[in-house]
């Protein structure tokens, strides 16, 4: 179905930047494969911790920091991407986020002494994934496809792209998670058909319905909720457990970050166990006190029923928008760790009247699909093409605060619309356009995207100017606005004031800062590597000096080795790795004949051994 | 379409330069883009085939290793392709597009084109909706038959519109486009009525 080139130097990776876990994958021959980290784990928990000194801690290592240093550690940061502080009031009640002043358009998270924006925290996760891939592939990784929830709005998409840029990645494409999953599943599957992808992740829910047409994956409609996921189940269980602990111990532990995180880990373990067993125990000890509670699957299902039910409305709306009935859906694909919950599976089965696919690991399928899309962009995967849609309608605010929709939701992207604007008063030289995303009639009920200021209009009587504005949503789902003077045909300047998110200048500054750090990080790694090698060769030399071969050397040779070893010893604490390296090389050189003789001695004794 | 290739400078008349294969700036007329003449009655299956075929040639994914300028053209061409397909596959938006290209003013119409027989329907519907708002659940019983009547009217207009499409195809007479325009206005009014009955149904 597709061909592949071997080891293209221009390889592109696929990244699933998840709420709970993140993964990186690439095409290996004809199949996408997840790239494990150095610790062998395929998933990098999306947890970042900033110690008082030294490099940030990311992933599994940061998990322990969550309990030991909760004020320096952050998880589920994806929930904050592209949002302002007013949007996340619900999150603030449930997550231990510490937010600084001035977080109206971009949230600033306090982590110890530092303040970071969500794209910067995400960039640290991306950096870790990038390093994992570079170590495994043995080459630099600079180009990536990153997945986003299908229901992400423009600001959330921009924030994700910014994170990639800050991490030093050229983000070739943002791909919707459910669509990526369909790509991963569709590799050698049916040529025609309708697929529903149900994606219940850590923090977001997406439903997409696609039509397959000889390698074209055409999304018919998408729907979802960017505030619904496994996190909500965890928070529900945690809240109940905290109350239960309080009533049993007569002490409320909810103000101790460490206790809360320990209990949270315990309820998550119980939740996961309940996907396979009919009952599980929540075990929690803190300050010498023990709490133990048995939860049956039946009780668990009663607790989360409303959360599962909240996914069904978007599914029905999506079928309606796609103009398909459950009978017309040929395949259902499950994505996201939360779809392991038996109750979720049966709800999906009842709704779509089809047994869902579970062959691929629901935690990995999005990353695998991102790798396939990376292959499409690199030109190594042929005859497959994704036609995605924009999840939300794009509109402009007109008089009375009413929204005039110019690109409707579920339009195939890239999509565009043209509008002509004019002036309202004599001599007016600029026009302000407020662009929003959403389905509601009033601008204040939609998501404000940006204000575009059309500047430099030649002064003339009201209503005479004709400014033709083109709104274009690209294949990433990101809006571009251009304008020209309808009379002269000349390009008109447009100043963009994003309502949420970082400005280009801010992103540039962060890239600068991260490059500086990247250089520091690189130097630190080189230094550590050189010292490890120095230790190894000094140990080997000391050992060799006790070998019989040592005595067979000339006095000069022995002196040279001793001198070189002493010099390396002196260079060892130098901050420049190149100085250490030079002495390692020197010691290597002078111990060459010693090593040869030792080898011969070893071979000789081995040969003798065989003759006995 | 430009006269000479932006990349190699030879004369071009096709979407891709015959010499250097570079993608050229796209045509902006929806029919021209698909290689079709301006028409109201259109084979949607054939349109879909053309859409998939062109998507395989023009999607930005296929240009990620090309020069920046060609990437821009691919983005632009794909946007026009998708806009054109979306507009032309639906008979109502297709008819509106043809009217616009033929120089008709298709700005929002008021109620002046609403036929008198509809005014009575609208009056009755408003009464029923008002009663429903005041808590008279019996009024709901009137909604379903009203919706069915509106749907029947819409279907009649759709059938009449198909005839107008064919009539315009036969002789390109401008008067036939006037018919289409009147039909579109009535259709819009009726779909609004259907939406209002649905809203009343959902809101309780």
PDB file of N, CA and C in Angstrom, chain A residues 75-115:
ATOM      1  N   UNK A  75       1.717  18.906  36.678  1.00  0.00           N
ATOM      2  CA  UNK A  75       1.216  17.860  35.776  1.00  0.00           C
ATOM      3  C   UNK A  75      -0.053  18.384  35.106  1.00  0.00           C
ATOM      4  N   UNK A  76      -0.519  17.646  34.086  1.00  0.00           N
ATOM      5  CA  UNK A  76      -1.738  18.018  33.346  1.00  0.00           C
ATOM      6  C   UNK A  76      -1.709  19.459  32.820  1.00  0.00           C
ATOM      7  N   UNK A  77      -0.529  19.927  32.443  1.00  0.00           N
ATOM      8  CA  UNK A  77      -0.393  21.316  31.997  1.00  0.00           C
ATOM      9  C   UNK A  77      -1.137  21.559  30.681  1.00  0.00           C
ATOM     10  N   UNK A  78      -1.437  20.473  29.969  1.00  0.00           N
ATOM     11  CA  UNK A  78      -2.157  20.607  28.690  1.00  0.00           C
ATOM     12  C   UNK A  78      -3.506  21.297  28.888  1.00  0.00           C
ATOM     13  N   UNK A  79      -4.070  21.103  30.096  1.00  0.00           N
ATOM     14  CA  UNK A  79      -5.353  21.744  30.399  1.00  0.00           C
ATOM     15  C   UNK A  79      -5.250  23.268  30.388  1.00  0.00           C
ATOM     16  N   UNK A  80      -4.039  23.790  30.513  1.00  0.00           N
ATOM     17  CA  UNK A  80      -3.857  25.241  30.597  1.00  0.00           C
ATOM     18  C   UNK A  80      -3.423  25.857  29.275  1.00  0.00           C
ATOM     19  N   UNK A  81      -3.151  25.017  28.280  1.00  0.00           N
ATOM     20  CA  UNK A  81      -2.622  25.527  27.015  1.00  0.00           C
ATOM     21  C   UNK A  81      -3.654  26.431  26.329  1.00  0.00           C
ATOM     22  N   UNK A  82      -3.185  27.594  25.897  1.00  0.00           N
ATOM     23  CA  UNK A  82      -4.044  28.508  25.147  1.00  0.00           C
ATOM     24  C   UNK A  82      -5.195  29.079  25.947  1.00  0.00           C
ATOM     25  N   UNK A  83      -5.056  29.127  27.267  1.00  0.00           N
ATOM     26  CA  UNK A  83      -6.138  29.628  28.104  1.00  0.00           C
ATOM     27  C   UNK A  83      -5.662  30.789  28.970  1.00  0.00           C
ATOM     28  N   UNK A  84      -6.640  31.549  29.456  1.00  0.00           N
ATOM     29  CA  UNK A  84      -6.349  32.603  30.409  1.00  0.00           C
ATOM     30  C   UNK A  84      -6.838  32.155  31.772  1.00  0.00           C
ATOM     31  N   UNK A  85      -6.487  32.912  32.789  1.00  0.00           N
ATOM     32  CA  UNK A  85      -6.808  32.477  34.158  1.00  0.00           C
ATOM     33  C   UNK A  85      -8.322  32.362  34.375  1.00  0.00           C
ATOM     34  N   UNK A  86      -9.096  33.209  33.670  1.00  0.00           N
ATOM     35  CA  UNK A  86     -10.550  33.158  33.842  1.00  0.00           C
ATOM     36  C   UNK A  86     -11.145  31.853  33.325  1.00  0.00           C
ATOM     37  N   UNK A  87     -10.444  31.207  32.372  1.00  0.00           N
ATOM     38  CA  UNK A  87     -10.955  29.958  31.779  1.00  0.00           C
ATOM     39  C   UNK A  87     -10.750  28.756  32.672  1.00  0.00           C
ATOM     40  N   UNK A  88      -9.851  28.857  33.647  1.00  0.00           N
ATOM     41  CA  UNK A  88      -9.418  27.647  34.336  1.00  0.00           C
ATOM     42  C   UNK A  88      -9.816  27.649  35.810  1.00  0.00           C
ATOM     43  N   UNK A  89     -10.848  28.400  36.146  1.00  0.00           N
ATOM     44  CA  UNK A  89     -11.281  28.455  37.544  1.00  0.00           C
ATOM     45  C   UNK A  89     -11.638  27.068  38.078  1.00  0.00           C
ATOM     46  N   UNK A  90     -12.281  26.250  37.235  1.00  0.00           N
ATOM     47  CA  UNK A  90     -12.648  24.890  37.651  1.00  0.00           C
ATOM     48  C   UNK A  90     -11.391  24.060  37.921  1.00  0.00           C
ATOM     49  N   UNK A  91     -10.420  24.198  37.009  1.00  0.00           N
ATOM     50  CA  UNK A  91      -9.161  23.462  37.147  1.00  0.00           C
ATOM     51  C   UNK A  91      -8.451  23.841  38.447  1.00  0.00           C
ATOM     52  N   UNK A  92      -8.515  25.141  38.771  1.00  0.00           N
ATOM     53  CA  UNK A  92      -7.779  25.614  39.941  1.00  0.00           C
ATOM     54  C   UNK A  92      -8.300  24.989  41.235  1.00  0.00           C
ATOM     55  N   UNK A  93      -9.592  24.610  41.226  1.00  0.00           N
ATOM     56  CA  UNK A  93     -10.150  23.990  42.423  1.00  0.00           C
ATOM     57  C   UNK A  93      -9.614  22.571  42.601  1.00  0.00           C
ATOM     58  N   UNK A  94      -9.270  21.941  41.491  1.00  0.00           N
ATOM     59  CA  UNK A  94      -8.947  20.517  41.526  1.00  0.00           C
ATOM     60  C   UNK A  94      -7.476  20.188  41.330  1.00  0.00           C
ATOM     61  N   UNK A  95      -6.735  21.091  40.703  1.00  0.00           N
ATOM     62  CA  UNK A  95      -5.327  20.814  40.435  1.00  0.00           C
ATOM     63  C   UNK A  95      -4.454  21.753  41.271  1.00  0.00           C
ATOM     64  N   UNK A  96      -3.286  21.274  41.678  1.00  0.00           N
ATOM     65  CA  UNK A  96      -2.415  22.125  42.499  1.00  0.00           C
ATOM     66  C   UNK A  96      -1.605  23.110  41.638  1.00  0.00           C
ATOM     67  N   UNK A  97      -2.288  23.890  40.804  1.00  0.00           N
ATOM     68  CA  UNK A  97      -1.581  24.887  40.008  1.00  0.00           C
ATOM     69  C   UNK A  97      -1.417  26.162  40.827  1.00  0.00           C
ATOM     70  N   UNK A  98      -0.204  26.735  40.817  1.00  0.00           N
ATOM     71  CA  UNK A  98       0.011  28.019  41.486  1.00  0.00           C
ATOM     72  C   UNK A  98       0.212  29.052  40.407  1.00  0.00           C
ATOM     73  N   UNK A  99      -0.719  29.981  40.306  1.00  0.00           N
ATOM     74  CA  UNK A  99      -0.715  30.913  39.191  1.00  0.00           C
ATOM     75  C   UNK A  99      -0.319  32.315  39.633  1.00  0.00           C
ATOM     76  N   UNK A 100       0.593  32.924  38.839  1.00  0.00           N
ATOM     77  CA  UNK A 100       1.097  34.261  39.172  1.00  0.00           C
ATOM     78  C   UNK A 100       0.116  35.326  38.693  1.00  0.00           C
ATOM     79  N   UNK A 101       0.341  36.543  39.150  1.00  0.00           N
ATOM     80  CA  UNK A 101      -0.426  37.704  38.672  1.00  0.00           C
ATOM     81  C   UNK A 101      -0.192  37.866  37.179  1.00  0.00           C
ATOM     82  N   UNK A 102      -1.108  38.546  36.519  1.00  0.00           N
ATOM     83  CA  UNK A 102      -0.898  38.852  35.103  1.00  0.00           C
ATOM     84  C   UNK A 102      -1.070  37.631  34.215  1.00  0.00           C
ATOM     85  N   UNK A 103      -2.034  36.779  34.558  1.00  0.00           N
ATOM     86  CA  UNK A 103      -2.246  35.557  33.775  1.00  0.00           C
ATOM     87  C   UNK A 103      -3.515  35.641  32.934  1.00  0.00           C
ATOM     88  N   UNK A 104      -3.940  36.870  32.597  1.00  0.00           N
ATOM     89  CA  UNK A 104      -5.204  37.030  31.875  1.00  0.00           C
ATOM     90  C   UNK A 104      -5.176  36.377  30.492  1.00  0.00           C
ATOM     91  N   UNK A 105      -4.127  36.696  29.721  1.00  0.00           N
ATOM     92  CA  UNK A 105      -4.112  36.151  28.362  1.00  0.00           C
ATOM     93  C   UNK A 105      -3.193  34.933  28.222  1.00  0.00           C
ATOM     94  N   UNK A 106      -2.224  34.813  29.103  1.00  0.00           N
ATOM     95  CA  UNK A 106      -1.368  33.620  29.146  1.00  0.00           C
ATOM     96  C   UNK A 106      -1.167  33.297  30.615  1.00  0.00           C
ATOM     97  N   UNK A 107      -1.375  32.033  30.968  1.00  0.00           N
ATOM     98  CA  UNK A 107      -1.194  31.653  32.361  1.00  0.00           C
ATOM     99  C   UNK A 107       0.296  31.587  32.689  1.00  0.00           C
ATOM    100  N   UNK A 108       0.644  32.091  33.863  1.00  0.00           N
ATOM    101  CA  UNK A 108       2.033  32.005  34.327  1.00  0.00           C
ATOM    102  C   UNK A 108       2.053  31.143  35.580  1.00  0.00           C
ATOM    103  N   UNK A 109       2.700  29.994  35.458  1.00  0.00           N
ATOM    104  CA  UNK A 109       2.737  29.028  36.547  1.00  0.00           C
ATOM    105  C   UNK A 109       3.946  29.271  37.417  1.00  0.00           C
ATOM    106  N   UNK A 110       3.716  29.268  38.717  1.00  0.00           N
ATOM    107  CA  UNK A 110       4.821  29.439  39.651  1.00  0.00           C
ATOM    108  C   UNK A 110       5.354  28.053  40.010  1.00  0.00           C
ATOM    109  N   UNK A 111       6.642  27.845  39.727  1.00  0.00           N
ATOM    110  CA  UNK A 111       7.294  26.574  40.061  1.00  0.00           C
ATOM    111  C   UNK A 111       8.578  26.924  40.802  1.00  0.00           C
ATOM    112  N   UNK A 112       8.527  26.864  42.112  1.00  0.00           N
ATOM    113  CA  UNK A 112       9.686  27.270  42.901  1.00  0.00           C
ATOM    114  C   UNK A 112       9.972  28.736  42.661  1.00  0.00           C
ATOM    115  N   UNK A 113      11.216  29.070  42.271  1.00  0.00           N
ATOM    116  CA  UNK A 113      11.605  30.473  42.071  1.00  0.00           C
ATOM    117  C   UNK A 113      11.196  30.961  40.687  1.00  0.00           C
ATOM    118  N   UNK A 114      10.849  30.031  39.805  1.00  0.00           N
ATOM    119  CA  UNK A 114      10.611  30.419  38.416  1.00  0.00           C
ATOM    120  C   UNK A 114       9.129  30.518  38.086  1.00  0.00           C
ATOM    121  N   UNK A 115       8.853  31.268  37.009  1.00  0.00           N
ATOM    122  CA  UNK A 115       7.500  31.386  36.497  1.00  0.00           C
ATOM    123  C   UNK A 115       7.527  30.981  35.030  1.00  0.00           C
TER     124      UNK A 115
END
